[in-house]
């Protein structure tokens, strides 16, 4: 009799746990917390905020170039190989920053540190949790915020106690310990004979044709741009706090508040997607962001209110990785999901990267971040109207993503 033995079955919940750690160590530690280094590095080496933050922009842009290939790569290369390589490069780039003295070195590390985690988790969890993808993605993506909430104050303390170079080494170590065991031992696609076609029972909501020729795609990408644009501001919170006469620790606490909101927001969006549509989740989230930006503008140096503003701002960090994939599910048929999500992730990554540089340039030119918050307030108000128009234009009934 033919031997049909295969690898032992693996629980979908173990995959979910692996994705949680992947997001914690990748996006949470190696991305969302990196802004705490700006004041220390700039003070010691004499860089401007805009100059140093450009390395994060470069990382985002290089990541953007790889995102259209992510769906193609996942269909041809095992997650173990693909994500392990990305994890080694990402942690290695952070490790190397501890030894840098020249600005161009950060730029080179920004290229080497590009990673695929923006699309890896949604793709994996959409396959393993076809009927509960919204909640699963929300839980996993919450760990990007948890990583930032934990590592922002911890990294600030490390930098104060032992210097920013030592803090870079510790960040790289935390990232490696949380990422690599998961990519090597846990993360994989479902077996072919047990794989489930995601949303197989859903009816296509945008019919036929080349994806890039569909007007609804470009409206949707404009919405993604508006969601992602202010998501990079968290990198500047430490510098912002110092600019309004508060301490860098207050800035780190602001970043932590936004990351706590990021965690809660992602879980809430995933849960709410089971009760109402991504349309209304996105509109309500944008309304909370508007309130946060208004507080930044009205009370720029009131510590307690800045913490509240930071928490409201953190909703945008939750919307990019959770609300956007849910909108893709609503607006595009199953066979276009990976491509549409890759394009949306490309736009969000590029926009966030450029937003970091824009905020740095504004601060260097004016000594204030006020113009940045004004721009964010205007674009977020426009986002509310645009999301409503997108669903009206698509002429679809927004889907409730059932458990």
mmCIF file of C-alpha atoms in Angstrom:
data_model
loop_
_atom_site.group_PDB
_atom_site.id
_atom_site.type_symbol
_atom_site.label_atom_id
_atom_site.label_comp_id
_atom_site.label_asym_id
_atom_site.label_seq_id
_atom_site.Cartn_x
_atom_site.Cartn_y
_atom_site.Cartn_z
ATOM 1 C CA UNK A 1 0.000 0.000 0.000
ATOM 2 C CA UNK A 2 1.318 3.430 -0.917
ATOM 3 C CA UNK A 3 2.666 5.443 1.981
ATOM 4 C CA UNK A 4 0.652 8.643 2.222
ATOM 5 C CA UNK A 5 2.114 9.879 5.481
ATOM 6 C CA UNK A 6 2.690 13.639 5.565
ATOM 7 C CA UNK A 7 3.672 16.249 8.075
ATOM 8 C CA UNK A 8 1.660 16.128 11.309
ATOM 9 C CA UNK A 9 -1.376 18.409 11.254
ATOM 10 C CA UNK A 10 -0.934 21.795 12.843
ATOM 11 C CA UNK A 11 -3.577 23.798 14.659
ATOM 12 C CA UNK A 12 -4.696 27.047 13.005
ATOM 13 C CA UNK A 13 -4.383 28.642 16.429
ATOM 14 C CA UNK A 14 -0.676 27.827 16.485
ATOM 15 C CA UNK A 15 -0.380 29.649 13.157
ATOM 16 C CA UNK A 16 -2.228 32.576 14.734
ATOM 17 C CA UNK A 17 0.184 32.565 17.692
ATOM 18 C CA UNK A 18 3.128 32.526 15.273
ATOM 19 C CA UNK A 19 1.702 35.491 13.361
ATOM 20 C CA UNK A 20 1.242 37.353 16.654
ATOM 21 C CA UNK A 21 4.922 36.943 17.508
ATOM 22 C CA UNK A 22 5.913 37.780 13.931
ATOM 23 C CA UNK A 23 4.068 41.095 14.168
ATOM 24 C CA UNK A 24 5.373 41.810 17.661
ATOM 25 C CA UNK A 25 9.012 41.338 16.727
ATOM 26 C CA UNK A 26 8.782 42.668 13.171
ATOM 27 C CA UNK A 27 6.435 45.619 12.942
ATOM 28 C CA UNK A 28 6.188 46.253 16.695
ATOM 29 C CA UNK A 29 9.845 46.181 17.703
ATOM 30 C CA UNK A 30 11.744 46.813 14.467
ATOM 31 C CA UNK A 31 9.399 49.434 12.999
ATOM 32 C CA UNK A 32 6.865 51.074 15.319
ATOM 33 C CA UNK A 33 9.367 51.690 18.132
ATOM 34 C CA UNK A 34 12.285 53.063 16.120
ATOM 35 C CA UNK A 35 11.310 56.706 16.537
ATOM 36 C CA UNK A 36 12.618 56.704 20.108
ATOM 37 C CA UNK A 37 16.173 56.695 18.739
ATOM 38 C CA UNK A 38 15.834 59.968 16.803
ATOM 39 C CA UNK A 39 16.585 62.455 19.637
ATOM 40 C CA UNK A 40 19.557 60.463 20.943
ATOM 41 C CA UNK A 41 21.208 59.792 17.581
ATOM 42 C CA UNK A 42 20.622 63.323 16.283
ATOM 43 C CA UNK A 43 22.020 64.894 19.466
ATOM 44 C CA UNK A 44 25.196 62.789 19.465
ATOM 45 C CA UNK A 45 25.962 62.726 15.739
ATOM 46 C CA UNK A 46 24.560 66.109 14.716
ATOM 47 C CA UNK A 47 21.942 64.923 12.212
ATOM 48 C CA UNK A 48 18.651 66.702 11.673
ATOM 49 C CA UNK A 49 15.414 64.848 12.363
ATOM 50 C CA UNK A 50 14.521 64.878 8.659
ATOM 51 C CA UNK A 51 17.903 63.447 7.688
ATOM 52 C CA UNK A 52 17.736 60.544 10.101
ATOM 53 C CA UNK A 53 14.056 59.763 9.574
ATOM 54 C CA UNK A 54 14.755 59.413 5.851
ATOM 55 C CA UNK A 55 16.192 55.954 6.514
ATOM 56 C CA UNK A 56 12.734 54.833 7.660
ATOM 57 C CA UNK A 57 11.283 56.346 4.492
ATOM 58 C CA UNK A 58 13.810 54.409 2.403
ATOM 59 C CA UNK A 59 12.875 51.189 4.216
ATOM 60 C CA UNK A 60 9.204 51.850 3.505
ATOM 61 C CA UNK A 61 9.807 52.598 -0.164
ATOM 62 C CA UNK A 62 11.961 49.499 -0.700
ATOM 63 C CA UNK A 63 9.336 47.438 1.106
ATOM 64 C CA UNK A 64 6.820 48.964 -1.285
ATOM 65 C CA UNK A 65 8.754 47.710 -4.297
ATOM 66 C CA UNK A 66 8.557 44.143 -2.987
ATOM 67 C CA UNK A 67 4.897 44.187 -1.999
ATOM 68 C CA UNK A 68 3.461 43.555 -5.507
ATOM 69 C CA UNK A 69 5.594 40.396 -5.563
ATOM 70 C CA UNK A 70 4.472 39.149 -2.166
ATOM 71 C CA UNK A 71 1.413 37.268 -3.399
ATOM 72 C CA UNK A 72 3.457 35.718 -6.218
ATOM 73 C CA UNK A 73 6.264 34.761 -3.813
ATOM 74 C CA UNK A 74 3.880 33.150 -1.342
ATOM 75 C CA UNK A 75 2.535 30.893 -4.080
ATOM 76 C CA UNK A 76 6.036 29.703 -5.021
ATOM 77 C CA UNK A 77 8.280 29.971 -1.957
ATOM 78 C CA UNK A 78 7.550 28.454 1.451
ATOM 79 C CA UNK A 79 6.792 30.910 4.268
ATOM 80 C CA UNK A 80 9.638 29.293 6.231
ATOM 81 C CA UNK A 81 12.231 30.293 3.635
ATOM 82 C CA UNK A 82 10.704 33.630 2.683
ATOM 83 C CA UNK A 83 9.973 35.004 6.144
ATOM 84 C CA UNK A 84 13.141 33.646 7.748
ATOM 85 C CA UNK A 85 15.240 35.474 5.151
ATOM 86 C CA UNK A 86 13.221 38.656 5.684
ATOM 87 C CA UNK A 87 13.548 38.332 9.462
ATOM 88 C CA UNK A 88 17.316 37.837 9.355
ATOM 89 C CA UNK A 89 17.758 40.885 7.133
ATOM 90 C CA UNK A 90 15.470 43.031 9.272
ATOM 91 C CA UNK A 91 17.081 42.132 12.613
ATOM 92 C CA UNK A 92 20.517 42.341 11.048
ATOM 93 C CA UNK A 93 19.883 45.884 9.828
ATOM 94 C CA UNK A 94 18.800 46.972 13.320
ATOM 95 C CA UNK A 95 21.827 45.240 14.879
ATOM 96 C CA UNK A 96 24.182 47.031 12.499
ATOM 97 C CA UNK A 97 22.834 50.479 13.461
ATOM 98 C CA UNK A 98 24.549 50.158 16.835
ATOM 99 C CA UNK A 99 27.888 50.586 15.064
ATOM 100 C CA UNK A 100 27.034 53.441 12.674
ATOM 101 C CA UNK A 101 28.617 56.905 12.633
ATOM 102 C CA UNK A 102 27.632 58.231 9.192
ATOM 103 C CA UNK A 103 24.181 59.057 7.838
ATOM 104 C CA UNK A 104 24.549 57.030 4.642
ATOM 105 C CA UNK A 105 24.950 53.880 6.742
ATOM 106 C CA UNK A 106 21.395 54.238 8.055
ATOM 107 C CA UNK A 107 20.180 54.651 4.482
ATOM 108 C CA UNK A 108 21.881 51.421 3.391
ATOM 109 C CA UNK A 109 20.421 49.633 6.420
ATOM 110 C CA UNK A 110 17.017 50.982 5.444
ATOM 111 C CA UNK A 111 17.301 49.147 2.121
ATOM 112 C CA UNK A 112 18.456 45.924 3.795
ATOM 113 C CA UNK A 113 15.720 46.125 6.398
ATOM 114 C CA UNK A 114 12.796 46.005 3.979
ATOM 115 C CA UNK A 115 10.390 43.213 4.914
ATOM 116 C CA UNK A 116 7.258 41.380 3.823
ATOM 117 C CA UNK A 117 5.342 41.265 7.096
ATOM 118 C CA UNK A 118 2.680 43.736 5.923
ATOM 119 C CA UNK A 119 1.089 41.094 3.713
ATOM 120 C CA UNK A 120 2.408 37.855 5.225
ATOM 121 C CA UNK A 121 0.025 37.759 8.178
ATOM 122 C CA UNK A 122 -3.171 38.648 6.239
ATOM 123 C CA UNK A 123 -2.342 36.062 3.541
ATOM 124 C CA UNK A 124 -1.570 33.307 6.040
ATOM 125 C CA UNK A 125 -4.580 33.958 8.255
ATOM 126 C CA UNK A 126 -6.990 34.365 5.351
ATOM 127 C CA UNK A 127 -6.095 30.799 4.341
ATOM 128 C CA UNK A 128 -6.145 29.306 7.839
ATOM 129 C CA UNK A 129 -9.260 31.187 9.050
ATOM 130 C CA UNK A 130 -11.427 31.617 5.920
ATOM 131 C CA UNK A 131 -14.605 32.260 7.910
ATOM 132 C CA UNK A 132 -13.018 34.269 10.746
ATOM 133 C CA UNK A 133 -10.222 36.119 9.011
ATOM 134 C CA UNK A 134 -11.244 39.544 10.319
ATOM 135 C CA UNK A 135 -10.949 38.562 13.970
ATOM 136 C CA UNK A 136 -7.773 36.542 13.394
ATOM 137 C CA UNK A 137 -6.038 39.356 11.499
ATOM 138 C CA UNK A 138 -7.150 41.852 14.142
ATOM 139 C CA UNK A 139 -5.672 39.772 16.977
ATOM 140 C CA UNK A 140 -2.360 39.193 15.170
ATOM 141 C CA UNK A 141 -1.959 42.793 14.047
ATOM 142 C CA UNK A 142 -2.680 43.972 17.590
ATOM 143 C CA UNK A 143 0.738 42.637 18.505
ATOM 144 C CA UNK A 144 2.399 45.312 16.346
ATOM 145 C CA UNK A 145 0.898 47.825 18.750
ATOM 146 C CA UNK A 146 1.795 45.720 21.767
ATOM 147 C CA UNK A 147 5.392 45.626 20.580
ATOM 148 C CA UNK A 148 5.438 49.401 20.251
ATOM 149 C CA UNK A 149 3.704 49.924 23.595
ATOM 150 C CA UNK A 150 6.262 47.753 25.395
ATOM 151 C CA UNK A 151 9.406 48.716 23.517
ATOM 152 C CA UNK A 152 8.966 52.509 23.246
ATOM 153 C CA UNK A 153 9.341 53.235 26.981
ATOM 154 C CA UNK A 154 11.702 50.294 27.458
ATOM 155 C CA UNK A 155 13.907 51.452 24.583
ATOM 156 C CA UNK A 156 13.918 54.990 25.988
ATOM 157 C CA UNK A 157 15.002 53.656 29.388
ATOM 158 C CA UNK A 158 17.719 51.511 27.806
ATOM 159 C CA UNK A 159 18.971 54.518 25.847
ATOM 160 C CA UNK A 160 19.055 56.654 28.981
ATOM 161 C CA UNK A 161 20.803 53.984 31.058
ATOM 162 C CA UNK A 162 23.227 52.366 28.600
ATOM 163 C CA UNK A 163 23.127 54.528 25.479
ATOM 164 C CA UNK A 164 21.320 54.259 22.179
ATOM 165 C CA UNK A 165 23.906 51.895 20.668
ATOM 166 C CA UNK A 166 23.236 49.267 23.302
ATOM 167 C CA UNK A 167 19.494 49.823 22.867
ATOM 168 C CA UNK A 168 19.791 49.043 19.135
ATOM 169 C CA UNK A 169 21.495 45.727 19.987
ATOM 170 C CA UNK A 170 18.751 44.826 22.433
ATOM 171 C CA UNK A 171 16.050 45.699 19.895
ATOM 172 C CA UNK A 172 17.683 43.410 17.336
ATOM 173 C CA UNK A 173 17.867 40.618 19.912
ATOM 174 C CA UNK A 174 14.229 40.919 20.926
ATOM 175 C CA UNK A 175 13.230 40.890 17.264
ATOM 176 C CA UNK A 176 15.292 37.792 16.477
ATOM 177 C CA UNK A 177 13.980 35.850 19.477
ATOM 178 C CA UNK A 178 10.349 36.530 18.576
ATOM 179 C CA UNK A 179 10.549 36.257 14.768
ATOM 180 C CA UNK A 180 12.925 33.457 13.828
ATOM 181 C CA UNK A 181 11.558 30.548 15.915
ATOM 182 C CA UNK A 182 8.119 31.211 14.404
ATOM 183 C CA UNK A 183 9.326 31.411 10.805
ATOM 184 C CA UNK A 184 11.517 28.325 11.159
ATOM 185 C CA UNK A 185 9.170 26.052 13.111
ATOM 186 C CA UNK A 186 5.564 27.241 12.868
ATOM 187 C CA UNK A 187 4.442 29.374 9.944
ATOM 188 C CA UNK A 188 3.284 27.554 6.816
ATOM 189 C CA UNK A 189 0.417 27.498 4.356
ATOM 190 C CA UNK A 190 -2.362 24.910 4.862
ATOM 191 C CA UNK A 191 -1.804 21.465 3.284
ATOM 192 C CA UNK A 192 -3.052 21.384 -0.278
ATOM 193 C CA UNK A 193 -5.669 18.751 0.438
ATOM 194 C CA UNK A 194 -6.999 20.701 3.400
ATOM 195 C CA UNK A 195 -6.637 24.205 2.073
ATOM 196 C CA UNK A 196 -9.739 26.280 1.945
ATOM 197 C CA UNK A 197 -10.358 28.802 -0.750
ATOM 198 C CA UNK A 198 -10.835 32.018 1.141
ATOM 199 C CA UNK A 199 -14.307 33.485 0.992
ATOM 200 C CA UNK A 200 -15.312 30.730 -1.426
ATOM 201 C CA UNK A 201 -18.945 31.253 -0.631
ATOM 202 C CA UNK A 202 -18.795 35.003 -1.114
ATOM 203 C CA UNK A 203 -20.097 36.502 -4.303
ATOM 204 C CA UNK A 204 -17.720 38.759 -6.231
ATOM 205 C CA UNK A 205 -18.616 42.352 -5.522
ATOM 206 C CA UNK A 206 -16.641 43.956 -8.339
ATOM 207 C CA UNK A 207 -17.189 42.139 -11.560
ATOM 208 C CA UNK A 208 -14.517 40.955 -13.989
ATOM 209 C CA UNK A 209 -12.014 43.015 -15.925
ATOM 210 C CA UNK A 210 -8.449 43.952 -15.270
ATOM 211 C CA UNK A 211 -8.046 45.024 -11.668
ATOM 212 C CA UNK A 212 -6.022 48.102 -12.545
ATOM 213 C CA UNK A 213 -8.745 49.297 -14.912
ATOM 214 C CA UNK A 214 -11.428 49.353 -12.259
ATOM 215 C CA UNK A 215 -12.182 52.912 -11.046
ATOM 216 C CA UNK A 216 -13.181 51.566 -7.654
ATOM 217 C CA UNK A 217 -9.599 50.370 -7.113
ATOM 218 C CA UNK A 218 -8.222 53.877 -7.472
ATOM 219 C CA UNK A 219 -10.854 55.348 -5.167
ATOM 220 C CA UNK A 220 -10.017 52.656 -2.653
ATOM 221 C CA UNK A 221 -6.275 53.360 -2.954
ATOM 222 C CA UNK A 222 -6.937 57.056 -2.323
ATOM 223 C CA UNK A 223 -8.690 56.041 0.893
ATOM 224 C CA UNK A 224 -5.741 53.831 1.852
ATOM 225 C CA UNK A 225 -3.418 56.791 1.266
ATOM 226 C CA UNK A 226 -5.511 58.964 3.600
ATOM 227 C CA UNK A 227 -5.543 56.281 6.291
ATOM 228 C CA UNK A 228 -1.803 55.612 6.055
ATOM 229 C CA UNK A 229 -0.515 59.181 5.744
ATOM 230 C CA UNK A 230 -0.619 60.076 9.476
ATOM 231 C CA UNK A 231 0.409 56.578 10.622
ATOM 232 C CA UNK A 232 4.068 57.627 10.545
ATOM 233 C CA UNK A 233 3.647 60.477 13.046
ATOM 234 C CA UNK A 234 4.286 58.118 15.947
ATOM 235 C CA UNK A 235 7.966 58.075 14.969
ATOM 236 C CA UNK A 236 8.148 61.781 15.833
ATOM 237 C CA UNK A 237 6.388 61.754 19.192
ATOM 238 C CA UNK A 238 9.620 61.906 21.212
ATOM 239 C CA UNK A 239 10.813 64.915 19.220
ATOM 240 C CA UNK A 240 7.339 66.482 19.347
ATOM 241 C CA UNK A 241 7.261 66.305 23.149
ATOM 242 C CA UNK A 242 10.643 68.017 23.421
ATOM 243 C CA UNK A 243 9.532 70.685 20.911
ATOM 244 C CA UNK A 244 6.596 71.734 23.121
ATOM 245 C CA UNK A 245 8.659 71.875 26.298
ATOM 246 C CA UNK A 246 7.988 68.385 27.646
ATOM 247 C CA UNK A 247 10.447 65.532 28.197
ATOM 248 C CA UNK A 248 11.394 62.748 25.812
ATOM 249 C CA UNK A 249 9.864 60.323 28.315
ATOM 250 C CA UNK A 250 6.503 62.048 27.779
ATOM 251 C CA UNK A 251 7.001 61.472 24.058
ATOM 252 C CA UNK A 252 7.722 57.795 24.665
ATOM 253 C CA UNK A 253 4.593 57.568 26.822
ATOM 254 C CA UNK A 254 2.579 59.200 24.027
ATOM 255 C CA UNK A 255 3.917 56.547 21.654
ATOM 256 C CA UNK A 256 2.963 53.853 24.148
ATOM 257 C CA UNK A 257 -0.561 55.270 24.484
ATOM 258 C CA UNK A 258 -0.960 55.166 20.720
ATOM 259 C CA UNK A 259 0.300 51.579 20.674
ATOM 260 C CA UNK A 260 -2.118 50.548 23.424
ATOM 261 C CA UNK A 261 -4.890 52.048 21.314
ATOM 262 C CA UNK A 262 -3.369 50.259 18.332
ATOM 263 C CA UNK A 263 -3.689 46.937 20.167
ATOM 264 C CA UNK A 264 -7.234 47.549 21.355
ATOM 265 C CA UNK A 265 -8.265 49.052 18.037
ATOM 266 C CA UNK A 266 -7.143 46.052 16.016
ATOM 267 C CA UNK A 267 -8.983 43.608 18.246
ATOM 268 C CA UNK A 268 -12.040 45.885 18.258
ATOM 269 C CA UNK A 269 -12.032 46.227 14.457
ATOM 270 C CA UNK A 270 -11.777 42.464 14.058
ATOM 271 C CA UNK A 271 -14.635 41.939 16.531
ATOM 272 C CA UNK A 272 -16.802 44.713 15.068
ATOM 273 C CA UNK A 273 -16.338 43.261 11.576
ATOM 274 C CA UNK A 274 -18.488 40.346 12.831
ATOM 275 C CA UNK A 275 -21.245 42.767 13.877
ATOM 276 C CA UNK A 276 -21.171 45.438 11.169
ATOM 277 C CA UNK A 277 -19.319 46.201 7.941
ATOM 278 C CA UNK A 278 -15.803 47.432 7.267
ATOM 279 C CA UNK A 279 -17.438 50.552 5.832
ATOM 280 C CA UNK A 280 -18.832 51.692 9.163
ATOM 281 C CA UNK A 281 -15.830 50.483 11.147
ATOM 282 C CA UNK A 282 -13.615 52.676 8.920
ATOM 283 C CA UNK A 283 -15.901 55.706 9.179
ATOM 284 C CA UNK A 284 -16.151 55.474 12.970
ATOM 285 C CA UNK A 285 -12.404 54.962 13.240
ATOM 286 C CA UNK A 286 -11.746 58.038 11.122
ATOM 287 C CA UNK A 287 -14.079 60.089 13.319
ATOM 288 C CA UNK A 288 -12.022 59.124 16.398
ATOM 289 C CA UNK A 289 -8.848 60.103 14.561
ATOM 290 C CA UNK A 290 -10.342 63.530 13.802
ATOM 291 C CA UNK A 291 -10.978 64.033 17.523
ATOM 292 C CA UNK A 292 -7.367 63.102 18.278
ATOM 293 C CA UNK A 293 -5.883 65.523 15.757
ATOM 294 C CA UNK A 294 -8.144 68.283 17.068
ATOM 295 C CA UNK A 295 -6.743 67.726 20.576
ATOM 296 C CA UNK A 296 -3.174 67.920 19.282
ATOM 297 C CA UNK A 297 -3.965 71.272 17.690
ATOM 298 C CA UNK A 298 -5.974 72.750 20.560
ATOM 299 C CA UNK A 299 -3.830 71.599 23.493
ATOM 300 C CA UNK A 300 -0.264 71.199 22.150
ATOM 301 C CA UNK A 301 1.524 71.095 25.518
ATOM 302 C CA UNK A 302 -1.066 69.725 27.948
ATOM 303 C CA UNK A 303 0.440 66.417 28.986
ATOM 304 C CA UNK A 304 -2.733 64.576 30.029
ATOM 305 C CA UNK A 305 -4.683 65.682 26.948
ATOM 306 C CA UNK A 306 -1.757 64.705 24.729
ATOM 307 C CA UNK A 307 -2.014 61.183 26.105
ATOM 308 C CA UNK A 308 -5.711 61.116 25.178
ATOM 309 C CA UNK A 309 -4.917 62.557 21.741
ATOM 310 C CA UNK A 310 -2.243 59.902 21.235
ATOM 311 C CA UNK A 311 -4.694 57.141 22.141
ATOM 312 C CA UNK A 312 -7.233 58.461 19.627
ATOM 313 C CA UNK A 313 -4.486 58.835 17.034
ATOM 314 C CA UNK A 314 -3.549 55.173 17.551
ATOM 315 C CA UNK A 315 -6.743 54.130 15.762
ATOM 316 C CA UNK A 316 -5.084 54.899 12.418
ATOM 317 C CA UNK A 317 -2.319 52.412 13.265
ATOM 318 C CA UNK A 318 -5.031 49.779 13.693
ATOM 319 C CA UNK A 319 -6.934 50.653 10.532
ATOM 320 C CA UNK A 320 -4.058 50.177 8.095
ATOM 321 C CA UNK A 321 -3.422 46.449 8.725
ATOM 322 C CA UNK A 322 -6.965 45.376 9.688
ATOM 323 C CA UNK A 323 -9.649 47.641 8.220
ATOM 324 C CA UNK A 324 -7.911 47.805 4.839
ATOM 325 C CA UNK A 325 -7.861 43.981 4.285
ATOM 326 C CA UNK A 326 -11.515 43.834 5.358
ATOM 327 C CA UNK A 327 -12.404 46.522 2.808
ATOM 328 C CA UNK A 328 -10.560 44.485 0.172
ATOM 329 C CA UNK A 329 -12.794 41.529 1.051
ATOM 330 C CA UNK A 330 -15.863 43.734 0.636
ATOM 331 C CA UNK A 331 -14.884 45.384 -2.628
ATOM 332 C CA UNK A 332 -13.032 42.760 -4.680
ATOM 333 C CA UNK A 333 -13.704 39.144 -5.662
ATOM 334 C CA UNK A 334 -11.747 36.321 -4.052
ATOM 335 C CA UNK A 335 -9.423 35.741 -7.006
ATOM 336 C CA UNK A 336 -8.278 39.389 -6.855
ATOM 337 C CA UNK A 337 -7.791 39.484 -3.082
ATOM 338 C CA UNK A 338 -4.017 38.883 -2.927
ATOM 339 C CA UNK A 339 -3.263 41.334 -5.729
ATOM 340 C CA UNK A 340 -5.568 44.056 -4.395
ATOM 341 C CA UNK A 341 -4.151 43.648 -0.888
ATOM 342 C CA UNK A 342 -0.578 43.784 -2.192
ATOM 343 C CA UNK A 343 -1.296 47.005 -4.089
ATOM 344 C CA UNK A 344 -3.028 48.529 -1.058
ATOM 345 C CA UNK A 345 -0.092 47.552 1.179
ATOM 346 C CA UNK A 346 2.292 49.078 -1.353
ATOM 347 C CA UNK A 347 0.401 52.375 -1.213
ATOM 348 C CA UNK A 348 0.174 52.390 2.585
ATOM 349 C CA UNK A 349 3.868 51.574 2.994
ATOM 350 C CA UNK A 350 4.992 54.251 0.541
ATOM 351 C CA UNK A 351 2.647 56.836 2.036
ATOM 352 C CA UNK A 352 3.764 56.114 5.583
ATOM 353 C CA UNK A 353 7.394 56.336 4.539
ATOM 354 C CA UNK A 354 6.896 59.680 2.828
ATOM 355 C CA UNK A 355 4.863 60.916 5.797
ATOM 356 C CA UNK A 356 7.849 60.361 8.093
ATOM 357 C CA UNK A 357 10.085 62.461 5.858
ATOM 358 C CA UNK A 358 7.400 65.145 5.424
ATOM 359 C CA UNK A 359 6.946 65.524 9.181
ATOM 360 C CA UNK A 360 10.699 65.743 9.674
ATOM 361 C CA UNK A 361 11.051 68.423 6.994
ATOM 362 C CA UNK A 362 8.175 70.441 8.451
ATOM 363 C CA UNK A 363 9.709 70.321 11.910
ATOM 364 C CA UNK A 364 13.185 71.269 10.670
ATOM 365 C CA UNK A 365 11.730 74.182 8.689
ATOM 366 C CA UNK A 366 9.263 75.538 11.265
ATOM 367 C CA UNK A 367 10.293 74.110 14.633
ATOM 368 C CA UNK A 368 6.752 72.795 15.050
ATOM 369 C CA UNK A 369 4.560 69.874 14.001
ATOM 370 C CA UNK A 370 1.373 71.970 13.863
ATOM 371 C CA UNK A 371 1.188 71.964 10.056
ATOM 372 C CA UNK A 372 1.451 68.156 10.084
ATOM 373 C CA UNK A 373 -1.553 67.789 12.387
ATOM 374 C CA UNK A 374 -3.549 70.299 10.345
ATOM 375 C CA UNK A 375 -2.895 68.284 7.187
ATOM 376 C CA UNK A 376 -3.870 65.061 8.964
ATOM 377 C CA UNK A 377 -7.111 66.591 10.232
ATOM 378 C CA UNK A 378 -8.119 67.692 6.727
ATOM 379 C CA UNK A 379 -7.252 64.378 5.038
ATOM 380 C CA UNK A 380 -9.071 62.349 7.699
ATOM 381 C CA UNK A 381 -12.233 64.426 7.295
ATOM 382 C CA UNK A 382 -11.986 63.787 3.545
ATOM 383 C CA UNK A 383 -11.503 60.069 4.265
ATOM 384 C CA UNK A 384 -14.916 59.813 5.939
ATOM 385 C CA UNK A 385 -16.628 61.171 2.830
ATOM 386 C CA UNK A 386 -14.522 59.048 0.482
ATOM 387 C CA UNK A 387 -15.269 55.731 2.222
ATOM 388 C CA UNK A 388 -18.988 56.475 1.993
ATOM 389 C CA UNK A 389 -18.653 57.279 -1.730
ATOM 390 C CA UNK A 390 -16.596 54.143 -2.429
ATOM 391 C CA UNK A 391 -19.301 51.825 -1.132
ATOM 392 C CA UNK A 392 -21.969 53.807 -2.925
ATOM 393 C CA UNK A 393 -19.994 53.711 -6.184
ATOM 394 C CA UNK A 394 -19.311 49.977 -5.862
ATOM 395 C CA UNK A 395 -23.030 49.380 -5.341
ATOM 396 C CA UNK A 396 -22.360 46.544 -2.947
ATOM 397 C CA UNK A 397 -23.967 45.608 0.288
ATOM 398 C CA UNK A 398 -21.164 45.859 2.861
ATOM 399 C CA UNK A 399 -20.389 42.396 4.210
ATOM 400 C CA UNK A 400 -20.495 41.397 7.844
ATOM 401 C CA UNK A 401 -17.530 39.065 8.364
ATOM 402 C CA UNK A 402 -19.144 36.262 10.343
ATOM 403 C CA UNK A 403 -17.246 34.041 12.770
#
